[in-house]
Short mmCIF file of C-alpha atoms and ligand atoms in Angstrom, two decimals:
data_model
loop_
_atom_site.label_atom_id
_atom_site.label_comp_id
_atom_site.label_asym_id
_atom_site.label_seq_id
_atom_site.Cartn_x
_atom_site.Cartn_y
_atom_site.Cartn_z
CA MET A 23 -56.80 -7.39 -15.78
CA ILE A 24 -53.58 -5.43 -15.98
CA LEU A 25 -51.69 -4.30 -12.91
CA HIS A 26 -49.26 -1.36 -12.78
CA VAL A 27 -46.81 -0.96 -9.90
CA ASP A 28 -44.92 2.27 -9.25
CA MET A 29 -42.58 2.72 -6.28
CA ASP A 30 -43.25 5.68 -4.00
CA ALA A 31 -40.61 8.47 -4.10
CA PHE A 32 -38.26 5.75 -5.23
CA TYR A 33 -34.72 7.21 -4.91
CA ALA A 34 -35.63 9.16 -1.77
CA ALA A 35 -37.28 6.11 -0.21
CA VAL A 36 -34.18 3.99 -0.86
CA GLU A 37 -32.03 6.64 0.85
CA GLN A 38 -34.37 6.76 3.83
CA GLN A 39 -34.35 2.99 4.05
CA ASP A 40 -30.55 2.79 3.93
CA ASN A 41 -30.06 5.59 6.45
CA PRO A 42 -32.60 5.60 9.28
CA LEU A 43 -31.57 9.17 10.22
CA LEU A 44 -33.29 10.32 7.03
CA LYS A 45 -36.59 8.58 7.80
CA GLY A 46 -39.57 10.88 8.25
CA LYS A 47 -37.53 13.91 7.12
CA PRO A 48 -37.96 16.13 4.07
CA LEU A 49 -35.34 14.75 1.70
CA ILE A 50 -34.41 15.91 -1.75
CA VAL A 51 -32.30 13.83 -4.15
CA GLY A 52 -30.46 15.99 -6.65
CA GLY A 53 -27.40 18.07 -7.37
CA ARG A 54 -26.27 21.16 -5.47
CA SER A 55 -25.00 23.25 -8.37
CA LYS A 56 -26.74 26.44 -9.52
CA ARG A 57 -28.40 24.74 -12.44
CA ALA A 58 -29.28 21.50 -10.63
CA VAL A 59 -32.86 20.25 -10.53
CA VAL A 60 -34.71 17.98 -8.13
CA THR A 61 -34.49 14.34 -9.18
CA THR A 62 -37.06 13.31 -6.64
CA ALA A 63 -38.20 14.25 -3.16
CA SER A 64 -39.57 12.36 -0.17
CA TYR A 65 -43.28 12.83 0.53
CA GLU A 66 -42.26 14.90 3.59
CA ALA A 67 -40.59 17.38 1.20
CA ARG A 68 -43.46 17.21 -1.27
CA ALA A 69 -45.71 18.57 1.48
CA TYR A 70 -43.81 21.86 1.01
CA GLY A 71 -44.49 21.84 -2.72
CA VAL A 72 -41.16 20.32 -3.81
CA ARG A 73 -41.51 18.37 -7.06
CA SER A 74 -39.34 16.40 -9.50
CA ALA A 75 -37.63 18.53 -12.16
CA MET A 76 -38.00 21.73 -10.09
CA PRO A 77 -34.86 23.92 -9.96
CA MET A 78 -32.98 23.10 -6.75
CA TYR A 79 -32.77 26.72 -5.58
CA GLN A 80 -36.55 26.95 -5.77
CA ALA A 81 -37.00 23.66 -3.90
CA VAL A 82 -34.65 24.76 -1.13
CA ALA A 83 -36.48 28.07 -0.88
CA LEU A 84 -39.77 26.19 -0.43
CA CYS A 85 -38.34 23.82 2.15
CA PRO A 86 -35.18 25.27 3.78
CA GLU A 87 -34.89 22.41 6.28
CA ALA A 88 -34.76 19.78 3.52
CA ILE A 89 -31.73 17.51 3.45
CA VAL A 90 -30.30 17.46 -0.06
CA ILE A 91 -28.25 14.48 -1.16
CA PRO A 92 -26.78 13.39 -4.47
CA GLY A 93 -28.14 10.15 -5.91
CA ARG A 94 -26.53 6.71 -5.86
CA MET A 95 -27.63 5.25 -9.16
CA SER A 96 -25.97 1.86 -8.72
CA ARG A 97 -27.85 1.32 -5.45
CA TYR A 98 -31.19 2.23 -7.06
CA LYS A 99 -30.51 -0.18 -9.91
CA GLU A 100 -29.70 -2.92 -7.46
CA ILE A 101 -32.96 -2.42 -5.54
CA SER A 102 -34.89 -2.08 -8.80
CA ALA A 103 -33.59 -5.46 -9.98
CA GLN A 104 -34.66 -7.00 -6.69
CA ILE A 105 -38.18 -5.55 -7.08
CA MET A 106 -38.51 -6.68 -10.70
CA LYS A 107 -37.54 -10.19 -9.69
CA ILE A 108 -40.27 -10.21 -7.07
CA LEU A 109 -42.82 -8.98 -9.61
CA ALA A 110 -41.78 -11.55 -12.20
CA ALA A 111 -42.66 -14.27 -9.70
CA PHE A 112 -46.25 -13.04 -9.68
CA SER A 113 -46.83 -13.31 -13.42
CA PRO A 114 -44.82 -14.63 -16.34
CA LEU A 115 -46.07 -11.61 -18.27
CA MET A 116 -44.16 -8.75 -16.67
CA GLU A 117 -43.03 -5.62 -18.48
CA GLN A 118 -40.62 -3.25 -16.78
CA VAL A 119 -41.22 0.29 -18.04
CA SER A 120 -38.77 2.29 -15.96
CA ILE A 121 -36.45 1.86 -13.00
CA ASP A 122 -39.37 1.85 -10.56
CA GLU A 123 -42.45 0.73 -12.48
CA ALA A 124 -43.77 -2.32 -14.24
CA PHE A 125 -46.92 -3.80 -15.74
CA LEU A 126 -48.12 -7.30 -14.91
CA ASP A 127 -50.77 -9.18 -16.81
CA ILE A 128 -52.72 -10.82 -13.97
CA HIS A 129 -55.19 -12.57 -16.21
CA GLY A 130 -56.01 -15.97 -14.75
CA MET A 131 -53.98 -15.40 -11.58
CA GLU A 132 -57.00 -15.07 -9.32
CA LYS A 133 -57.14 -18.76 -8.57
CA LEU A 134 -53.53 -18.70 -7.40
CA PHE A 135 -53.46 -15.48 -5.46
CA GLY A 136 -57.10 -14.48 -4.99
CA SER A 137 -58.95 -11.30 -5.95
CA PRO A 138 -57.16 -8.31 -7.55
CA GLU A 139 -57.11 -6.74 -4.06
CA ALA A 140 -55.42 -9.84 -2.68
CA ILE A 141 -52.88 -9.90 -5.52
CA ALA A 142 -52.07 -6.23 -4.89
CA ALA A 143 -51.77 -6.83 -1.14
CA ALA A 144 -49.44 -9.80 -1.70
CA ILE A 145 -47.23 -7.73 -4.03
CA LYS A 146 -47.07 -4.81 -1.62
CA HIS A 147 -46.31 -7.09 1.31
CA THR A 148 -43.59 -9.01 -0.54
CA ILE A 149 -41.86 -5.85 -1.77
CA ARG A 150 -42.04 -4.25 1.66
CA SER A 151 -40.67 -7.27 3.50
CA ALA A 152 -37.80 -7.65 1.04
CA THR A 153 -36.81 -3.99 0.65
CA GLY A 154 -38.67 -1.94 3.26
CA LEU A 155 -40.12 0.17 0.44
CA GLY A 156 -43.68 1.17 -0.39
CA CYS A 157 -45.36 1.23 -3.75
CA SER A 158 -48.66 2.18 -5.34
CA ILE A 159 -50.69 -0.13 -7.53
CA GLY A 160 -53.32 0.43 -10.18
CA ILE A 161 -55.42 -2.37 -11.66
CA ALA A 162 -57.68 -1.97 -14.68
CA PRO A 163 -58.85 -3.90 -17.73
CA LEU A 164 -56.79 -1.62 -19.99
CA LYS A 165 -53.07 -0.91 -19.81
CA PHE A 166 -53.25 2.89 -19.97
CA LEU A 167 -55.90 2.96 -17.24
CA ALA A 168 -53.81 0.74 -14.95
CA LYS A 169 -50.96 3.24 -15.26
CA ILE A 170 -53.21 6.19 -14.49
CA ALA A 171 -54.80 4.30 -11.59
CA SER A 172 -51.49 3.61 -9.84
CA ASP A 173 -50.93 7.36 -9.59
CA LEU A 174 -54.32 8.27 -8.12
CA ASP A 175 -53.75 7.36 -4.51
CA LYS A 176 -50.01 7.77 -3.86
CA PRO A 177 -48.20 6.93 -1.64
CA ASP A 178 -49.05 3.34 -0.64
CA GLY A 179 -52.07 3.53 -2.92
CA LEU A 180 -54.31 0.95 -4.47
CA THR A 181 -56.89 1.82 -7.11
CA ILE A 182 -58.89 -0.85 -8.89
CA LEU A 183 -61.05 0.02 -11.86
CA GLY A 184 -63.46 -2.73 -12.84
CA SER A 185 -64.92 -3.07 -16.34
CA GLU A 186 -68.10 -1.49 -15.02
CA ASP A 187 -66.20 1.61 -13.81
CA ILE A 188 -64.20 2.50 -16.87
CA THR A 189 -66.79 4.23 -19.04
CA ASP A 190 -67.50 6.75 -16.34
CA PHE A 191 -63.82 7.05 -15.45
CA ILE A 192 -62.84 7.80 -19.06
CA GLU A 193 -65.67 10.30 -19.40
CA LYS A 194 -64.26 12.40 -16.55
CA LEU A 195 -60.54 11.76 -17.01
CA PRO A 196 -58.63 15.04 -17.50
CA LEU A 197 -56.67 14.85 -20.77
CA LYS A 198 -53.56 15.91 -18.87
CA LYS A 199 -53.50 12.51 -17.16
CA VAL A 200 -53.54 10.49 -20.38
CA PRO A 201 -50.08 9.05 -21.08
CA GLY A 202 -48.67 10.64 -24.23
CA VAL A 203 -50.59 13.90 -23.93
CA GLY A 204 -47.84 16.50 -23.46
CA PRO A 205 -48.24 20.24 -22.89
CA LYS A 206 -48.33 20.93 -26.63
CA ALA A 207 -51.06 18.43 -27.46
CA LEU A 208 -52.94 19.56 -24.37
CA ALA A 209 -52.94 23.19 -25.57
CA HIS A 210 -54.21 22.10 -29.01
CA LEU A 211 -56.97 19.99 -27.50
CA ARG A 212 -58.02 22.86 -25.26
CA THR A 213 -58.46 25.12 -28.29
CA LEU A 214 -61.00 22.55 -29.51
CA GLY A 215 -62.80 22.88 -26.19
CA LEU A 216 -61.74 19.43 -25.03
CA ASN A 217 -60.87 18.92 -21.37
CA THR A 218 -61.59 15.31 -20.54
CA LEU A 219 -60.95 12.10 -22.45
CA GLY A 220 -64.73 11.69 -22.74
CA ASP A 221 -64.95 15.05 -24.52
CA VAL A 222 -62.86 13.61 -27.37
CA LYS A 223 -65.91 11.63 -28.55
CA SER A 224 -68.01 14.76 -28.85
CA ILE A 225 -66.43 16.28 -31.98
CA PRO A 226 -65.67 14.91 -35.46
CA GLU A 227 -62.53 12.77 -35.55
CA LYS A 228 -61.07 14.80 -38.39
CA ARG A 229 -60.87 17.95 -36.30
CA ILE A 230 -58.77 16.16 -33.73
CA MET A 231 -56.51 14.57 -36.35
CA ASP A 232 -55.99 17.96 -38.02
CA LYS A 233 -54.80 19.41 -34.73
CA ILE A 234 -52.62 16.71 -33.26
CA GLY A 235 -51.96 14.29 -36.13
CA LYS A 236 -51.59 10.55 -35.76
CA PHE A 237 -51.74 10.56 -31.97
CA GLY A 238 -55.34 11.71 -32.40
CA MET A 239 -56.25 8.20 -33.59
CA ARG A 240 -54.93 6.67 -30.41
CA LEU A 241 -56.69 9.26 -28.28
CA ILE A 242 -60.01 8.59 -30.00
CA ALA A 243 -59.58 4.85 -29.46
CA LEU A 244 -58.79 5.40 -25.77
CA ALA A 245 -61.83 7.65 -25.42
CA HIS A 246 -63.93 4.71 -26.63
CA GLY A 247 -62.27 2.43 -24.08
CA LEU A 248 -60.20 0.66 -26.71
CA ASP A 249 -56.57 0.03 -25.84
CA ASP A 250 -55.11 -3.03 -27.49
CA ALA A 251 -51.70 -2.53 -25.89
CA ALA A 252 -50.64 -5.76 -24.20
CA VAL A 253 -48.11 -6.33 -21.46
CA GLU A 254 -44.96 -7.16 -23.37
CA PRO A 255 -42.23 -8.88 -21.43
CA ASP A 256 -39.03 -7.07 -22.44
CA ARG A 257 -36.66 -9.88 -21.67
CA PRO A 258 -37.13 -12.92 -23.81
CA VAL A 259 -39.23 -15.29 -21.74
CA LYS A 260 -37.07 -18.27 -20.87
CA SER A 261 -39.57 -20.22 -18.84
CA VAL A 262 -43.13 -19.95 -17.64
CA SER A 263 -44.45 -21.52 -14.49
CA ALA A 264 -47.26 -21.47 -11.98
CA GLU A 265 -47.06 -22.88 -8.49
CA HIS A 266 -49.13 -23.09 -5.43
CA THR A 267 -48.37 -23.39 -1.73
CA LEU A 268 -51.21 -25.58 -0.56
CA PRO A 269 -53.51 -24.49 2.24
CA GLU A 270 -52.65 -27.79 3.97
CA ASN A 271 -50.22 -30.59 3.19
CA ILE A 272 -51.68 -33.01 0.67
CA SER A 273 -50.89 -36.66 -0.03
CA ASP A 274 -53.71 -37.45 -2.44
CA PRO A 275 -52.44 -37.27 -6.05
CA ASP A 276 -55.96 -36.59 -7.31
CA VAL A 277 -56.15 -33.39 -5.29
CA LEU A 278 -52.70 -32.35 -6.52
CA LYS A 279 -53.87 -32.95 -10.08
CA LYS A 280 -56.58 -30.35 -9.70
CA TYR A 281 -54.00 -27.75 -8.85
CA MET A 282 -51.85 -28.99 -11.72
CA LEU A 283 -54.74 -28.71 -14.17
CA PHE A 284 -55.28 -25.13 -13.23
CA GLN A 285 -51.54 -24.39 -13.34
CA SER A 286 -51.25 -26.04 -16.76
CA GLU A 287 -53.97 -23.74 -18.02
CA THR A 288 -52.18 -20.70 -16.63
CA VAL A 289 -48.89 -21.78 -18.20
CA GLY A 290 -50.54 -22.66 -21.52
CA ARG A 291 -52.30 -19.33 -21.67
CA ALA A 292 -49.05 -17.46 -20.94
CA LEU A 293 -47.30 -19.39 -23.72
CA ARG A 294 -50.06 -18.68 -26.22
CA ARG A 295 -50.16 -15.00 -25.32
CA SER A 296 -46.41 -14.76 -25.89
CA GLY A 297 -46.55 -16.80 -29.09
CA LEU A 298 -44.33 -19.54 -27.65
CA ARG A 299 -44.17 -23.31 -27.46
CA ALA A 300 -42.30 -25.31 -24.82
CA ARG A 301 -40.13 -28.35 -25.29
CA THR A 302 -39.71 -29.19 -21.62
CA ILE A 303 -42.34 -29.53 -18.93
CA THR A 304 -41.36 -29.59 -15.28
CA LEU A 305 -43.27 -30.66 -12.22
CA LYS A 306 -42.12 -29.11 -8.97
CA ILE A 307 -42.97 -30.62 -5.64
CA LYS A 308 -41.99 -29.41 -2.21
CA TYR A 309 -42.61 -31.89 0.56
CA HIS A 310 -43.85 -30.90 4.00
CA ASP A 311 -40.22 -30.87 5.22
CA PHE A 312 -39.33 -28.31 2.46
CA LYS A 313 -37.39 -30.92 0.51
CA LEU A 314 -37.71 -29.88 -3.12
CA VAL A 315 -37.91 -32.29 -6.05
CA THR A 316 -38.36 -31.44 -9.69
CA ARG A 317 -39.12 -33.86 -12.48
CA SER A 318 -38.88 -32.86 -16.14
CA GLU A 319 -39.64 -34.36 -19.47
CA THR A 320 -38.59 -33.13 -22.86
CA LEU A 321 -41.22 -33.67 -25.50
CA ALA A 322 -40.73 -34.79 -29.06
CA LYS A 323 -42.93 -31.93 -30.22
CA PRO A 324 -43.02 -28.57 -28.45
CA VAL A 325 -46.38 -27.82 -26.86
CA GLN A 326 -48.56 -24.83 -26.19
CA THR A 327 -51.80 -26.59 -25.37
CA SER A 328 -52.96 -26.63 -21.77
CA LYS A 329 -54.18 -30.21 -22.21
CA LEU A 330 -50.77 -31.48 -23.33
CA ILE A 331 -48.96 -29.57 -20.61
CA TYR A 332 -51.30 -31.12 -18.08
CA ALA A 333 -50.86 -34.60 -19.60
CA SER A 334 -47.11 -34.24 -19.27
CA ALA A 335 -47.35 -33.00 -15.68
CA VAL A 336 -49.58 -35.96 -14.79
CA ARG A 337 -47.05 -38.37 -16.34
CA LEU A 338 -44.34 -36.76 -14.24
CA LEU A 339 -46.44 -37.06 -11.10
CA SER A 340 -47.12 -40.76 -11.64
CA GLN A 341 -43.44 -41.57 -12.39
CA LYS A 342 -42.69 -42.07 -8.73
CA GLN A 343 -44.83 -42.49 -5.69
CA LEU A 344 -45.13 -39.50 -3.42
CA LEU A 345 -42.92 -40.01 -0.39
CA HIS A 346 -44.44 -37.51 2.00
CA PRO A 347 -47.29 -35.04 2.19
CA VAL A 348 -46.79 -32.17 -0.25
CA ARG A 349 -46.83 -28.48 0.70
CA LEU A 350 -46.22 -26.94 -2.73
CA VAL A 351 -46.90 -28.05 -6.28
CA GLY A 352 -46.08 -26.28 -9.52
CA VAL A 353 -46.00 -26.80 -13.27
CA GLY A 354 -43.42 -25.12 -15.49
CA ALA A 355 -42.53 -24.93 -19.16
CA SER A 356 -39.06 -24.21 -20.51
CA HIS A 357 -36.91 -24.57 -23.63
CA LEU A 358 -39.28 -22.18 -25.30
CA LEU A 359 -39.37 -21.47 -28.98
CA SER A 360 -41.46 -19.20 -31.12
CA GLU A 361 -44.69 -20.70 -32.42
CA LYS A 362 -43.52 -19.51 -35.82
CA THR A 363 -40.72 -22.09 -35.77
CA PRO A 364 -42.01 -24.73 -38.17
CA LEU A 365 -42.86 -28.04 -36.54
CA GLN A 366 -41.66 -31.19 -38.22
CA GLN A 367 -45.03 -32.77 -38.52
CA ASP A 368 -45.77 -36.03 -40.14
CA LEU A 369 -48.71 -35.50 -42.48
CA PHE A 370 -50.18 -38.81 -41.47
CA ASP A 371 -49.57 -38.28 -37.79
CA THR A 372 -53.05 -38.29 -36.32
CA ASP A 373 -51.67 -37.11 -32.95
CA ALA A 374 -50.42 -33.97 -34.62
CA ALA A 375 -53.82 -33.37 -36.18
CA LYS A 376 -55.46 -33.92 -32.82
CA ASN A 377 -53.05 -31.55 -31.09
CA GLY A 378 -53.67 -28.92 -33.71
CA LYS A 379 -57.33 -29.25 -32.87
CA TRP A 380 -56.63 -28.74 -29.16
CA GLU A 381 -54.57 -25.67 -29.92
CA ARG A 382 -57.55 -24.22 -31.76
CA VAL A 383 -59.82 -25.04 -28.82
CA ASP A 384 -57.39 -23.28 -26.46
CA ARG A 385 -57.28 -20.23 -28.69
CA ALA A 386 -61.05 -20.05 -28.79
CA VAL A 387 -61.19 -20.32 -25.00
CA ASP A 388 -58.53 -17.60 -24.67
CA GLN A 389 -60.61 -15.34 -26.89
CA ILE A 390 -63.76 -15.92 -24.88
CA ILE A 391 -61.95 -15.36 -21.58
CA LYS A 392 -60.45 -12.17 -22.96
CA LYS A 393 -63.87 -10.95 -23.98
CA PHE A 394 -66.12 -12.12 -21.20
CA GLY A 395 -63.83 -12.83 -18.26
CA LYS A 396 -62.37 -15.99 -16.82
CA ASP A 397 -65.48 -17.15 -15.01
CA THR A 398 -67.38 -17.94 -18.18
CA ILE A 399 -65.42 -21.05 -19.04
CA ARG A 400 -63.98 -23.56 -16.65
CA LYS A 401 -62.74 -27.01 -17.32
CA ALA A 402 -65.14 -29.63 -16.00
CA ALA A 403 -62.73 -30.92 -13.34
CA LEU A 404 -62.32 -27.41 -12.01
CA ASP A 405 -66.00 -27.28 -11.17
CA ASP A 406 -65.29 -29.34 -8.11
CA PRO A 407 -65.81 -27.53 -4.79
CA ASP A 408 -62.43 -28.84 -3.55
CA THR A 409 -60.59 -26.97 -6.24
CA PRO A 410 -58.73 -23.83 -5.09
P1 TTP B 241 -41.20 8.46 -10.51
O1 TTP B 241 -41.89 7.16 -10.32
O2 TTP B 241 -41.75 9.40 -11.53
O3 TTP B 241 -41.15 9.27 -9.14
P2 TTP B 241 -40.94 8.75 -7.67
O4 TTP B 241 -40.88 7.26 -7.60
O5 TTP B 241 -39.75 9.46 -7.07
O6 TTP B 241 -42.21 9.30 -6.93
P3 TTP B 241 -43.74 8.79 -7.07
O7 TTP B 241 -43.77 7.68 -8.06
O8 TTP B 241 -44.12 8.36 -5.69
O9 TTP B 241 -44.49 9.98 -7.53
O10 TTP B 241 -39.69 8.20 -10.87
C1 TTP B 241 -38.93 7.14 -10.31
C2 TTP B 241 -37.51 7.58 -10.04
O11 TTP B 241 -36.91 8.04 -11.27
C3 TTP B 241 -37.42 8.74 -9.09
O12 TTP B 241 -37.32 8.32 -7.73
C4 TTP B 241 -36.21 9.46 -9.56
C5 TTP B 241 -36.08 9.15 -11.02
N1 TTP B 241 -36.49 10.31 -11.84
C6 TTP B 241 -35.51 11.03 -12.53
O13 TTP B 241 -34.34 10.69 -12.49
N2 TTP B 241 -35.91 12.14 -13.25
C7 TTP B 241 -37.21 12.55 -13.31
O14 TTP B 241 -37.52 13.55 -13.96
C8 TTP B 241 -38.20 11.79 -12.61
C9 TTP B 241 -39.64 12.21 -12.67
C10 TTP B 241 -37.79 10.69 -11.90
MG1 MG B 242 -42.36 6.12 -8.58
#
């Protein structure tokens, strides 16, 4: 599943947060000159019909009591960076798309954070406690639907579209809401009698292509529920990790290993999706007294396979005896390099051949999970009722 977060009335909300006198009031961020337009407006001002990009004189006419203030870009950037950092902690696959929105690939995160609802609640709660700001979240199997979904229930919204909902949703989705459909394309599509995304399937593809060109292809694919766009982390990924605060402190290494197995799978899958291999594996342990220890090993051959990541994490765990009960455990991978970097493999190295085989197994599993969902395949040890 893909999750899209968009902050509510972002610049205006930051101003209201920084200056309590502005809270609950109609607030417009924008210039005061004759030609100025509204950058954004608080939801209190939107109740009067004020919208982004509206000429300021018109906005003030609609809402004379609105407080108009110029923006403070550096402050918004600062808060934005803080929010993106929070989001990046939820998934290694995070793509920031503007100052106040981002996509997260939450595939395989359910075991760490719970259901999509629980993930969304945790994100909202963390952002609100750190910044005081609200956001809206959309979750869907396809990227473009996640973006549309986050906008459906603003402010403080949450819309989740399951695989079973999307056919119907697409059928009824007004073309205006589809990202990329501007006023011009919309007018063309209307002349063909098309109003919803579902309608696009009802006429020959050529007629659509003739009207709106190449974008028609994408629209037709979307109408069939096909969107191969992936969440693409914009910053080069420097490390990938998964960690878990345990429901109770644990001293039994075998129980910790179950968490580590799951975390290794999450990390491995993130590496494979990003086309990366890791040279260094790190085990992170926080004892009940919050004392943090990390142990790392650098491998002779960079790895991408969940099994090898897990094997390394287990080696790190058994290096030293646990001193106290553990409250948090995590597995991380760093020193990443592209999987296209040639490996110096000994032709007669049977380990290498074996590892190649495991990589193929992982890829097959990834494919199946992508197609049928994560519950279809679980490693044997994860089928234990004690596992999170
Ligand atoms: P948006 O997310 O489009 O708008 P918003 O966050 O103010 O309101 P909401 O998402 O709840 O509908 O844009 C984020 C910020 O980007 C916004 O606060 C101000 C800025 N912005 C511009 O500078 N110019 C614009 O035309 C728009 C739409 C936004
Ligand atoms: Mg926003």
